[in-house]
XYZ file of C-alpha atoms in Angstrom:
682
model
C -55.562 26.395 -12.471
C -53.972 29.317 -10.497
C -55.068 31.958 -13.114
C -58.672 30.681 -13.002
C -58.707 30.820 -9.176
C -57.298 34.353 -9.227
C -59.833 35.493 -11.822
C -62.721 33.730 -9.995
C -62.109 34.906 -6.438
C -59.752 37.883 -6.721
C -60.497 39.299 -10.126
C -58.164 40.755 -12.706
C -55.282 42.861 -11.401
C -56.737 46.031 -12.980
C -60.293 46.479 -14.325
C -59.102 49.494 -16.336
C -56.230 51.915 -16.432
C -56.480 54.559 -13.628
C -57.650 58.011 -14.613
C -55.902 61.276 -13.741
C -58.490 61.991 -11.046
C -57.918 58.563 -9.447
C -54.197 59.135 -9.382
C -54.660 62.500 -7.642
C -56.947 60.885 -5.011
C -54.395 58.059 -4.467
C -51.566 60.581 -4.026
C -53.681 62.536 -1.492
C -54.772 59.433 0.438
C -52.756 56.325 -0.605
C -53.880 53.862 2.095
C -57.535 53.146 1.476
C -59.444 49.904 1.291
C -59.671 50.124 -2.468
C -55.950 50.801 -3.016
C -54.890 48.018 -0.607
C -57.172 45.532 -2.387
C -55.786 46.535 -5.760
C -52.197 46.213 -4.476
C -52.771 42.707 -3.078
C -54.388 41.669 -6.333
C -51.428 42.887 -8.370
C -48.977 41.122 -5.984
C -50.843 37.804 -6.318
C -50.751 37.994 -10.101
C -47.041 38.871 -10.116
C -46.266 35.931 -7.792
C -48.039 33.539 -10.113
C -46.181 34.928 -13.121
C -42.865 34.394 -11.319
C -43.708 30.747 -10.565
C -44.865 30.158 -14.118
C -41.640 31.654 -15.473
C -39.488 29.357 -13.266
C -41.426 26.248 -14.373
C -41.153 27.151 -18.058
C -37.396 27.834 -17.831
C -36.709 24.541 -16.009
C -38.739 22.541 -18.514
C -36.934 24.194 -21.397
C -33.533 23.336 -19.948
C -34.484 19.698 -19.486
C -35.827 19.497 -23.013
C -32.576 20.879 -24.400
C -30.524 18.393 -22.334
C -32.669 15.522 -23.583
C -32.251 16.668 -27.162
C -28.458 16.776 -26.772
C -28.441 13.231 -25.289
C -30.545 11.945 -28.182
C -28.132 13.478 -30.666
C -25.201 11.663 -28.983
C -27.032 8.304 -28.775
C -25.156 5.873 -31.062
C -27.380 4.102 -33.537
C -26.509 0.697 -34.994
C -25.098 0.622 -38.474
C -26.949 -1.391 -41.114
C -24.363 -4.175 -40.788
C -24.777 -4.255 -36.986
C -28.556 -4.289 -37.296
C -28.411 -7.201 -39.743
C -26.011 -9.181 -37.521
C -28.127 -8.530 -34.434
C -31.259 -9.691 -36.193
C -29.606 -12.885 -37.399
C -28.209 -13.620 -33.926
C -31.610 -13.060 -32.346
C -33.310 -15.350 -34.827
C -30.700 -18.060 -34.227
C -31.073 -17.753 -30.461
C -34.865 -18.026 -30.645
C -34.601 -21.064 -32.929
C -32.091 -22.795 -30.655
C -34.182 -22.056 -27.582
C -37.271 -23.496 -29.255
C -35.433 -26.717 -30.137
C -33.704 -27.287 -26.764
C -36.120 -25.955 -24.183
C -37.016 -29.403 -22.915
C -33.479 -30.758 -22.626
C -31.050 -27.856 -22.028
C -29.901 -27.415 -18.402
C -30.050 -23.988 -16.846
C -27.014 -21.795 -17.455
C -24.916 -21.342 -14.327
C -23.537 -17.870 -13.616
C -19.767 -17.407 -13.557
C -18.460 -16.330 -10.178
C -15.793 -13.626 -10.366
C -13.746 -12.637 -7.333
C -13.141 -8.999 -6.542
C -9.924 -7.698 -7.956
C -9.448 -10.454 -10.548
C -11.414 -9.008 -13.479
C -9.131 -7.142 -15.867
C -10.777 -5.141 -18.634
C -7.558 -5.118 -20.625
C -7.215 -8.884 -20.569
C -9.928 -9.811 -23.050
C -8.047 -11.909 -25.558
C -8.385 -15.112 -27.485
C -8.029 -17.191 -24.331
C -11.301 -18.117 -22.626
C -11.202 -17.033 -18.989
C -11.635 -19.841 -16.441
C -13.979 -19.549 -13.523
C -12.496 -17.618 -10.620
C -14.135 -18.049 -7.240
C -14.013 -15.601 -4.346
C -10.997 -16.024 -2.103
C -9.086 -18.002 -4.745
C -6.064 -15.730 -4.990
C -4.251 -12.539 -4.066
C -3.195 -9.806 -6.486
C 0.015 -7.948 -5.620
C 2.154 -5.447 -7.549
C 3.935 -7.585 -10.080
C 1.902 -10.740 -9.944
C -0.917 -12.954 -8.732
C -0.752 -15.817 -6.219
C -3.254 -18.581 -5.449
C -4.654 -18.377 -1.955
C -2.659 -21.326 -0.634
C 0.585 -19.928 -2.042
C -0.188 -16.567 -0.427
C -0.774 -18.348 2.901
C 2.613 -20.024 2.564
C 4.286 -16.671 1.876
C 2.708 -15.187 4.994
C 3.784 -18.196 7.072
C 7.325 -17.935 5.696
C 7.397 -14.236 6.614
C 6.351 -15.119 10.145
C 9.114 -17.709 10.243
C 11.675 -15.060 9.245
C 10.838 -12.959 12.294
C 10.857 -16.027 14.551
C 14.357 -16.834 13.307
C 15.464 -13.291 14.094
C 13.964 -13.504 17.561
C 15.629 -16.853 18.177
C 19.101 -15.696 17.113
C 19.127 -12.222 18.694
C 21.769 -11.860 21.414
C 21.035 -9.146 23.973
C 23.858 -6.929 25.113
C 25.955 -6.556 21.952
C 25.075 -2.953 21.160
C 27.796 -0.364 21.610
C 25.374 2.518 21.127
C 21.581 2.841 21.182
C 21.874 4.622 17.811
C 23.707 1.733 16.166
C 21.831 0.522 13.112
C 20.637 -3.078 13.058
C 20.273 -4.714 9.636
C 18.542 -7.615 11.348
C 15.493 -5.349 11.782
C 15.182 -4.473 8.096
C 11.556 -4.693 6.948
C 10.553 -7.427 4.546
C 10.264 -6.606 0.815
C 7.243 -4.861 -0.640
C 5.726 -7.945 -2.290
C 5.846 -9.834 1.010
C 4.155 -7.049 2.954
C 1.497 -6.808 0.230
C 0.757 -10.518 0.668
C 0.668 -10.118 4.446
C -1.821 -7.282 4.098
C -4.056 -9.363 1.838
C -3.926 -12.524 3.970
C -5.378 -12.642 7.451
C -2.428 -13.932 9.476
C -2.677 -14.553 13.245
C -0.184 -12.600 15.319
C 3.094 -14.451 15.625
C 3.064 -13.800 19.362
C -0.464 -14.983 19.989
C -0.178 -18.352 18.287
C 2.248 -20.972 17.130
C 1.286 -21.019 13.472
C 4.069 -22.107 11.149
C 4.434 -23.698 7.735
C 4.492 -27.115 9.410
C 0.889 -26.673 10.483
C -0.395 -26.410 6.920
C -1.828 -29.581 5.381
C 0.567 -31.729 3.383
C -2.038 -33.861 1.623
C -2.004 -31.960 -1.637
C 0.644 -30.054 -3.515
C 0.439 -26.274 -3.947
C -1.874 -25.264 -6.816
C 0.819 -24.215 -9.281
C 2.566 -27.587 -8.830
C -0.405 -29.929 -8.656
C -1.940 -28.393 -11.776
C 1.050 -29.176 -13.996
C 0.669 -32.123 -16.410
C 2.610 -35.216 -15.296
C 4.348 -35.453 -18.695
C 5.773 -31.936 -18.392
C 4.608 -28.660 -19.848
C 6.054 -25.912 -21.988
C 4.895 -22.362 -21.285
C 4.214 -19.982 -24.158
C 2.605 -16.573 -24.482
C 3.128 -13.238 -22.772
C 3.045 -14.716 -19.256
C 5.327 -17.716 -19.849
C 8.302 -16.351 -17.903
C 6.063 -15.021 -15.115
C 4.396 -18.426 -14.750
C 7.781 -20.197 -14.628
C 8.868 -17.841 -11.838
C 5.613 -18.622 -10.043
C 6.301 -22.358 -10.245
C 9.840 -21.826 -8.928
C 8.715 -19.778 -5.915
C 5.749 -22.050 -5.162
C 7.902 -25.187 -5.210
C 10.499 -23.597 -2.916
C 7.787 -22.483 -0.495
C 6.536 -26.061 -0.325
C 10.114 -27.256 0.295
C 10.313 -25.168 3.478
C 8.493 -28.016 5.217
C 11.024 -30.622 4.092
C 14.287 -31.622 5.781
C 17.086 -29.104 5.189
C 19.097 -31.510 3.013
C 16.231 -32.313 0.607
C 16.508 -31.062 -2.991
C 13.104 -30.278 -4.473
C 13.817 -27.898 -7.367
C 16.412 -28.228 -10.119
C 16.985 -25.384 -12.585
C 19.567 -24.852 -15.299
C 21.872 -21.861 -15.244
C 20.501 -20.483 -18.501
C 16.901 -20.787 -17.266
C 17.871 -19.025 -14.038
C 19.443 -16.094 -15.885
C 16.397 -15.909 -18.135
C 13.900 -15.743 -15.283
C 15.761 -13.764 -12.603
C 18.232 -10.850 -12.478
C 21.953 -11.534 -11.910
C 21.616 -10.649 -8.219
C 19.445 -13.747 -7.737
C 22.349 -16.127 -8.383
C 23.814 -15.781 -4.896
C 20.380 -16.027 -3.293
C 19.453 -19.170 -5.216
C 22.809 -20.823 -4.507
C 22.144 -20.409 -0.772
C 18.749 -22.176 -0.819
C 19.321 -25.840 0.145
C 16.189 -27.079 -1.645
C 17.317 -25.565 -4.967
C 20.088 -26.965 -7.151
C 21.432 -25.052 -10.154
C 23.035 -27.100 -12.949
C 25.081 -25.906 -15.896
C 23.208 -27.706 -18.687
C 19.890 -29.431 -19.284
C 21.651 -32.776 -19.635
C 23.236 -32.377 -16.201
C 19.830 -31.474 -14.795
C 18.314 -34.680 -16.199
C 21.130 -36.732 -14.681
C 20.569 -35.101 -11.290
C 16.801 -35.680 -11.518
C 17.473 -39.332 -12.371
C 19.734 -39.796 -9.351
C 17.313 -38.043 -6.992
C 14.133 -39.665 -8.290
C 15.373 -43.211 -8.773
C 13.511 -45.403 -6.252
C 15.384 -47.841 -4.084
C 14.078 -51.361 -3.451
C 12.728 -50.231 -0.100
C 10.789 -47.380 -1.665
C 9.378 -49.166 -4.711
C 5.726 -48.612 -5.370
C 3.539 -45.506 -5.365
C 5.094 -42.502 -3.630
C 3.707 -41.460 -0.240
C 1.323 -38.557 -0.067
C 3.898 -36.205 1.403
C 6.217 -36.966 -1.550
C 3.406 -36.109 -3.918
C 3.130 -32.776 -2.143
C 6.873 -32.116 -2.583
C 7.725 -33.855 -5.840
C 10.801 -32.814 -7.769
C 10.397 -29.865 -10.116
C 12.697 -29.256 -13.069
C 12.832 -25.867 -14.823
C 14.936 -26.032 -17.950
C 15.294 -25.133 -21.584
C 14.489 -27.959 -24.043
C 17.055 -30.743 -23.427
C 18.943 -32.362 -26.310
C 17.686 -35.551 -27.950
C 18.943 -38.371 -25.656
C 18.374 -36.277 -22.531
C 14.851 -35.438 -23.721
C 13.948 -39.127 -24.041
C 15.432 -39.845 -20.630
C 13.510 -36.958 -19.095
C 10.262 -38.154 -20.697
C 10.784 -41.553 -19.080
C 11.354 -39.982 -15.662
C 8.246 -37.861 -15.992
C 6.218 -40.868 -17.069
C 7.236 -42.652 -13.852
C 5.622 -39.833 -11.849
C 8.747 -38.982 -9.850
C 9.122 -35.415 -11.119
C 7.469 -32.692 -13.132
C 9.079 -30.379 -15.641
C 8.563 -26.839 -16.884
C 10.282 -26.269 -20.220
C 11.071 -22.779 -21.470
C 10.625 -23.415 -25.171
C 9.130 -25.972 -27.548
C 8.458 -29.349 -25.909
C 7.018 -31.887 -28.353
C 6.984 -34.699 -25.771
C 4.659 -32.878 -23.368
C 1.831 -30.372 -23.207
C 2.068 -26.728 -24.245
C 0.145 -24.077 -22.339
C -0.329 -20.524 -23.474
C -0.228 -18.247 -20.414
C -1.365 -14.633 -20.342
C -0.079 -11.893 -18.041
C -2.660 -12.761 -15.366
C -1.892 -16.478 -15.143
C -4.829 -17.744 -17.176
C -3.874 -20.733 -19.270
C -5.191 -22.457 -22.351
C -3.987 -25.632 -24.006
C -2.235 -24.476 -27.173
C -3.060 -27.769 -28.888
C -6.720 -27.569 -27.861
C -7.533 -23.842 -28.207
C -11.015 -24.186 -26.764
C -9.867 -25.849 -23.532
C -9.045 -23.441 -20.683
C -6.609 -24.600 -18.048
C -6.023 -23.644 -14.396
C -4.855 -20.245 -13.314
C -1.185 -20.261 -12.332
C 0.874 -18.122 -10.001
C 2.588 -15.378 -12.020
C 5.399 -13.142 -10.765
C 7.612 -10.586 -12.431
C 11.323 -10.352 -11.629
C 10.947 -7.914 -8.736
C 8.110 -9.804 -7.041
C 9.921 -13.132 -7.422
C 13.089 -11.713 -5.868
C 11.065 -10.286 -2.982
C 9.508 -13.670 -2.240
C 12.833 -15.491 -2.553
C 14.098 -13.242 0.244
C 11.861 -14.958 2.799
C 12.754 -18.397 1.426
C 16.536 -18.005 1.514
C 18.257 -18.868 4.806
C 19.254 -15.967 7.050
C 22.696 -14.472 6.716
C 25.018 -14.611 9.736
C 24.139 -11.781 12.101
C 25.994 -10.067 14.873
C 26.702 -13.263 16.792
C 29.766 -13.271 19.057
C 32.761 -15.373 18.188
C 33.231 -18.614 20.057
C 34.930 -18.083 23.371
C 34.180 -14.364 23.627
C 31.958 -12.952 26.310
C 29.097 -10.614 25.487
C 29.731 -6.937 25.989
C 27.934 -4.801 28.487
C 24.285 -4.909 27.609
C 23.058 -1.775 25.901
C 19.506 -1.394 24.648
C 18.995 -1.417 20.903
C 16.704 0.873 18.997
C 16.144 1.393 15.294
C 17.756 4.548 13.984
C 15.307 7.196 12.850
C 15.333 8.395 9.252
C 18.720 9.727 8.119
C 17.540 13.316 7.898
C 16.497 13.307 11.554
C 19.163 12.279 14.039
C 18.627 11.539 17.706
C 20.486 14.268 19.623
C 23.387 13.299 21.815
C 22.088 12.222 25.191
C 23.064 13.823 28.457
C 25.709 11.774 30.230
C 27.804 10.910 27.192
C 30.539 13.190 28.550
C 30.873 10.730 31.445
C 29.759 13.309 34.002
C 26.656 12.699 36.107
C 23.799 15.005 35.225
C 21.152 16.259 37.633
C 17.763 14.657 37.369
C 15.398 17.015 35.508
C 12.243 18.071 37.298
C 9.151 16.013 36.603
C 6.841 17.939 34.294
C 3.087 17.880 34.593
C 1.530 15.053 32.614
C -0.457 16.149 29.559
C -4.172 15.413 29.668
C -3.913 13.166 26.576
C -2.132 9.817 26.797
C -1.499 7.330 24.008
C -0.702 3.764 24.947
C 0.737 1.615 22.178
C 2.498 -0.992 24.329
C -0.161 -3.657 24.557
C -3.535 -2.895 23.036
C -3.406 0.632 21.510
C -5.573 3.014 23.521
C -6.056 6.789 23.459
C -6.935 8.291 26.847
C -8.194 11.844 27.399
C -8.564 12.857 31.037
C -8.316 9.188 31.962
C -11.185 8.076 29.694
C -10.645 5.918 26.616
C -11.625 7.501 23.303
C -13.635 5.304 20.960
C -11.909 5.110 17.563
C -14.157 3.343 15.094
C -11.682 2.911 12.230
C -8.834 0.440 12.576
C -6.808 2.500 10.093
C -7.018 5.440 12.515
C -5.473 3.265 15.239
C -2.712 2.385 12.777
C -2.063 6.059 12.080
C -1.687 6.877 15.769
C 0.657 3.935 16.321
C 2.695 4.711 13.196
C 3.178 8.338 14.234
C 4.110 7.257 17.749
C 6.773 4.901 16.360
C 8.159 7.556 14.010
C 8.345 10.295 16.600
C 11.436 12.046 15.243
C 10.700 11.551 11.554
C 7.356 13.031 10.537
C 5.430 10.862 8.093
C 4.258 12.123 4.729
C 0.914 11.345 3.161
C 2.529 8.835 0.811
C 4.375 7.097 3.664
C 1.207 6.717 5.713
C -0.755 5.410 2.735
C 1.969 2.946 1.767
C 2.285 1.631 5.329
C -1.440 1.185 5.983
C -2.457 0.017 2.498
C 0.648 -1.681 1.029
C 0.460 -2.846 -2.538
C -1.816 0.022 -3.585
C -0.674 3.189 -5.301
C -0.599 6.114 -2.885
C -2.788 8.312 -5.090
C -5.551 5.686 -5.090
C -5.905 5.678 -1.291
C -5.240 9.355 -0.542
C -8.937 10.142 -0.122
C -9.297 7.118 2.147
C -6.429 8.418 4.272
C -7.942 11.900 4.492
C -11.297 10.414 5.509
C -9.630 8.334 8.208
C -7.775 11.360 9.554
C -11.012 13.375 9.599
C -12.762 10.647 11.566
C -9.827 10.475 13.990
C -9.774 14.244 14.531
C -13.537 14.276 15.041
C -13.272 11.575 17.717
C -10.553 13.569 19.493
C -12.475 16.870 19.267
C -15.511 15.219 20.805
C -13.481 14.540 23.964
C -10.990 17.424 24.071
C -10.189 20.801 22.535
C -6.518 19.874 22.123
C -5.040 19.042 18.739
C -2.593 16.149 18.977
C -1.819 15.678 15.254
C 0.160 18.402 13.527
C 0.123 18.664 9.726
C 2.584 20.972 8.022
C 4.451 20.725 4.715
C 2.597 17.482 3.933
C 4.060 15.866 7.047
C 2.176 14.483 10.024
C 3.527 14.198 13.546
C 2.187 13.871 17.072
C 2.397 17.012 19.184
C 4.496 16.017 22.177
C 3.465 19.143 24.118
C -0.143 17.899 24.212
C 0.456 14.154 24.314
C 2.238 11.560 26.388
C 3.148 8.203 24.813
C 4.257 5.123 26.752
C 6.601 4.104 23.928
C 8.430 7.425 24.248
C 8.831 6.868 27.992
C 10.376 3.460 27.256
C 12.850 4.948 24.778
C 13.800 7.690 27.234
C 14.399 5.137 29.979
C 16.483 2.970 27.631
C 18.688 5.888 26.586
C 19.150 6.906 30.209
C 20.094 3.357 31.210
C 22.582 3.112 28.348
C 24.400 6.300 29.350
C 24.114 6.465 33.129
C 27.141 5.903 35.368
C 25.322 5.760 38.678
C 23.035 2.945 39.842
C 22.737 1.056 36.502
C 20.624 -1.688 38.089
C 17.940 0.840 38.964
C 18.107 2.346 35.468
C 17.630 -1.033 33.806
C 14.741 -1.794 36.152
C 13.105 1.444 34.987
C 13.246 0.138 31.421
C 11.672 -3.134 32.538
C 8.911 -1.300 34.384
C 8.182 0.934 31.358
C 7.568 -2.073 29.100
C 3.913 -3.042 29.551
C 3.496 -5.302 26.518
C 4.421 -5.837 22.901
C 3.971 -2.920 20.531
C 0.365 -2.983 19.232
C -0.190 -6.433 20.692
C -2.755 -8.512 18.845
C -2.446 -6.595 15.556
C -0.810 -8.023 12.432
C -0.191 -4.869 10.411
C 2.472 -5.525 7.758
C 4.687 -2.611 8.871
C 4.580 -3.399 12.604
C 7.139 -6.243 12.798
C 10.398 -4.195 12.657
C 9.416 -1.608 15.317
C 7.749 -4.297 17.432
C 10.891 -6.420 17.432
C 13.068 -3.365 18.077
C 10.915 -2.434 21.073
C 11.019 -5.992 22.382
C 14.801 -5.982 22.150
C 14.963 -2.897 24.351
C 13.512 -4.819 27.267
C 15.482 -8.000 26.470
C 18.670 -5.949 26.731
C 17.406 -4.531 30.003
C 16.736 -7.980 31.484
C 20.149 -9.261 30.351
C 21.941 -6.188 31.703
C 20.042 -6.260 34.990
C 20.885 -9.955 35.400
C 24.585 -9.256 34.792
C 24.612 -6.686 37.623
C 23.212 -9.135 40.178
C 25.466 -10.684 42.790
C 22.876 -13.311 43.663
C 22.754 -15.916 40.849
C 19.202 -16.926 41.732
C 18.022 -13.350 41.302
C 19.854 -13.293 37.974
C 17.975 -16.453 36.915
C 14.688 -14.816 37.891
C 15.447 -11.815 35.676
C 16.474 -14.044 32.771
C 13.306 -16.106 33.114
C 11.257 -12.904 33.115
C 12.998 -11.941 29.873
C 12.202 -15.401 28.479
C 8.525 -14.769 29.179
C 8.778 -11.616 27.053
C 10.373 -13.567 24.196
C 10.170 -17.346 24.665
C 12.030 -17.938 21.365
C 15.256 -16.158 22.267
C 18.049 -18.706 22.495
C 20.653 -16.534 24.199
C 18.535 -15.890 27.287
C 17.791 -19.609 27.576
C 21.487 -20.482 27.390
C 22.396 -17.933 30.065
C 19.694 -19.221 32.397
C 20.645 -22.849 31.750
C 24.331 -22.087 32.453
C 23.515 -20.419 35.776
C 21.169 -23.245 36.816
C 23.820 -25.794 35.906
C 26.400 -23.875 37.949
C 23.994 -23.875 40.901
C 23.626 -27.655 40.558
C 19.926 -27.542 39.642
C 20.294 -29.834 36.625
C 16.629 -30.830 36.593
C 15.473 -27.201 36.234
C 18.096 -26.583 33.552
C 16.910 -29.618 31.577
C 13.255 -28.586 31.888
C 14.052 -25.093 30.587
C 16.104 -26.534 27.702
C 13.381 -29.022 26.747
C 10.643 -26.374 26.878
C 12.631 -24.143 24.564
C 13.293 -26.943 22.078
C 9.637 -27.920 22.102
C 8.550 -24.365 21.380
C 11.029 -24.054 18.510
C 9.931 -27.389 17.095
C 6.275 -26.331 17.096
C 7.214 -23.159 15.225
C 9.215 -25.095 12.616
C 12.638 -24.089 13.961
C 15.438 -25.960 15.658
C 18.061 -24.827 18.165
C 21.520 -23.820 17.058
C 24.599 -25.831 17.919
C 25.084 -26.055 21.676
C 28.628 -26.669 23.011
C 28.959 -30.217 24.268
C 25.649 -31.366 22.820
C 24.799 -33.001 19.490
C 22.792 -30.949 17.038
C 19.225 -32.086 16.580
C 17.640 -32.154 13.137
C 13.916 -31.747 12.944
C 11.407 -31.381 10.154
C 12.104 -27.677 10.021
C 12.352 -25.189 7.272
C 15.393 -24.973 5.118
C 18.071 -22.609 6.212
C 17.384 -22.631 9.953
């Protein structure tokens, strides 16, 4: 079309080659109407030729690419073609014969993160519905089991808050093993499960329904089951952990799991022996015969309890994990299982019960009925099982004072920074008063992490649209002296995922955060050097840093300590990142809370007026209503003042709060110990 238009309206580029006379005339007078017309004509033809060349080259490239793709296209072999044709003919024949009666085929629902391409084996995969379970490094947990792990983790921190005793620190740099973070498998479960903040609600394991047993327990056959296959040991560990999690809601003296010593050494590393021996709900026996005798004594009904077991006993029935028992013990165990008082998991051949083949992902199939798929079980490797047993085992004795000794002078506690970065010695440690440094001008950027995290630039809040960006700011504020690497940030914000898989996500989050800051200010508040991130203190002011500075000053000052402790109290405006349940936040949040608890206890000890001391202790109780030491101090002062009614009200309120959370108070001098339906080991 373009050549025809050019030939029709413009004409050919040259009617004939120019003569020598025409060239002389053009050299003498180049710009004439005739020469300009000829030049425009030649330009139009050249432009069309250029476009035509580009189109031809592009088409040729695409044709070559298509030819290469066709050469790589795999064609079916004659055997595949024959099999496909036979299968198609059979399908058409079956459809023609069953169109009127066959029900529609239902699609199989598959939850995200549960489809494994390397798990296609001889076992048919059962249906997996969204929200059914949680995948962690080293295992898979049903949703209810994951909820119980998260609740048990919350209970661990409530125990630590209850037992902490303000004022026992000799130095603010003294390390506190009581603030050690929970194991990796636990934090991975916490990240996968939406758990309400332990400070904003009273959720505990006691609030979970008791009507049905956990999935891994309720799914077991009543006549016992033997696990086989590549996931047999992992499934047995899953049953052990699941049963112990369910036992957290039972009385402390109840035995719910019995395991033989050989089965324990098969499933768990040697270090687990001490941990398992300390769990009240777990009993370890030397042989399978001894285990059967213990099960018989525990499960034998009394005349008052004859009949079907109550629903709560069904939820916490006895679980036996053992190797195959010898002949007489096997018959006795079969009789106990037939009575419905216990269930058994046998590590080996079990002719008297069912046999399930378990793969690495917890999918089961009845070995005696190969076409029948069973339920998906909780599976855990050795490391994951040990991590979860950590939150089940009772707490070890902490830095509690000996009976009859008075607490030392209250000194605020703070987690030690990483070993390679030490907090410098504070002014005043030489016992000589130091002059007060001049107050520096406040930077224009302020980060508040006590309470709801907020970034302020020139007094205006900056909108941060990614929650991970808020985590990054808070994490860097907590780790002021130890810059965080890319791997550390990724592991903290996305636990359970390999750092290299979320690196791009971290970089994107940091880019969004920097863009939000640049939109409000020209200052750069995040420094990145040598793969380490830190907040630039010269451009930024953080309320958490002010609190730490005040706590260090109060711990080392020799003049007016009451005023110094009050400065710590005034600097604390709320819990660290209040309202957020990030898995890494619990240790620094509890450490920050203990700073102000120490301040309240120390300020109360400096008061001459006992009523003012009670007011300070009650203010500390409002910061942490679970702390037992502050309650005891306030009750003792109220009792000394003769206000027994107020002391009893404070004691009852504390016991009620602990009971709701699934805890119970420790032994109180002169008072009987109360046992409640609390978790084991409290």
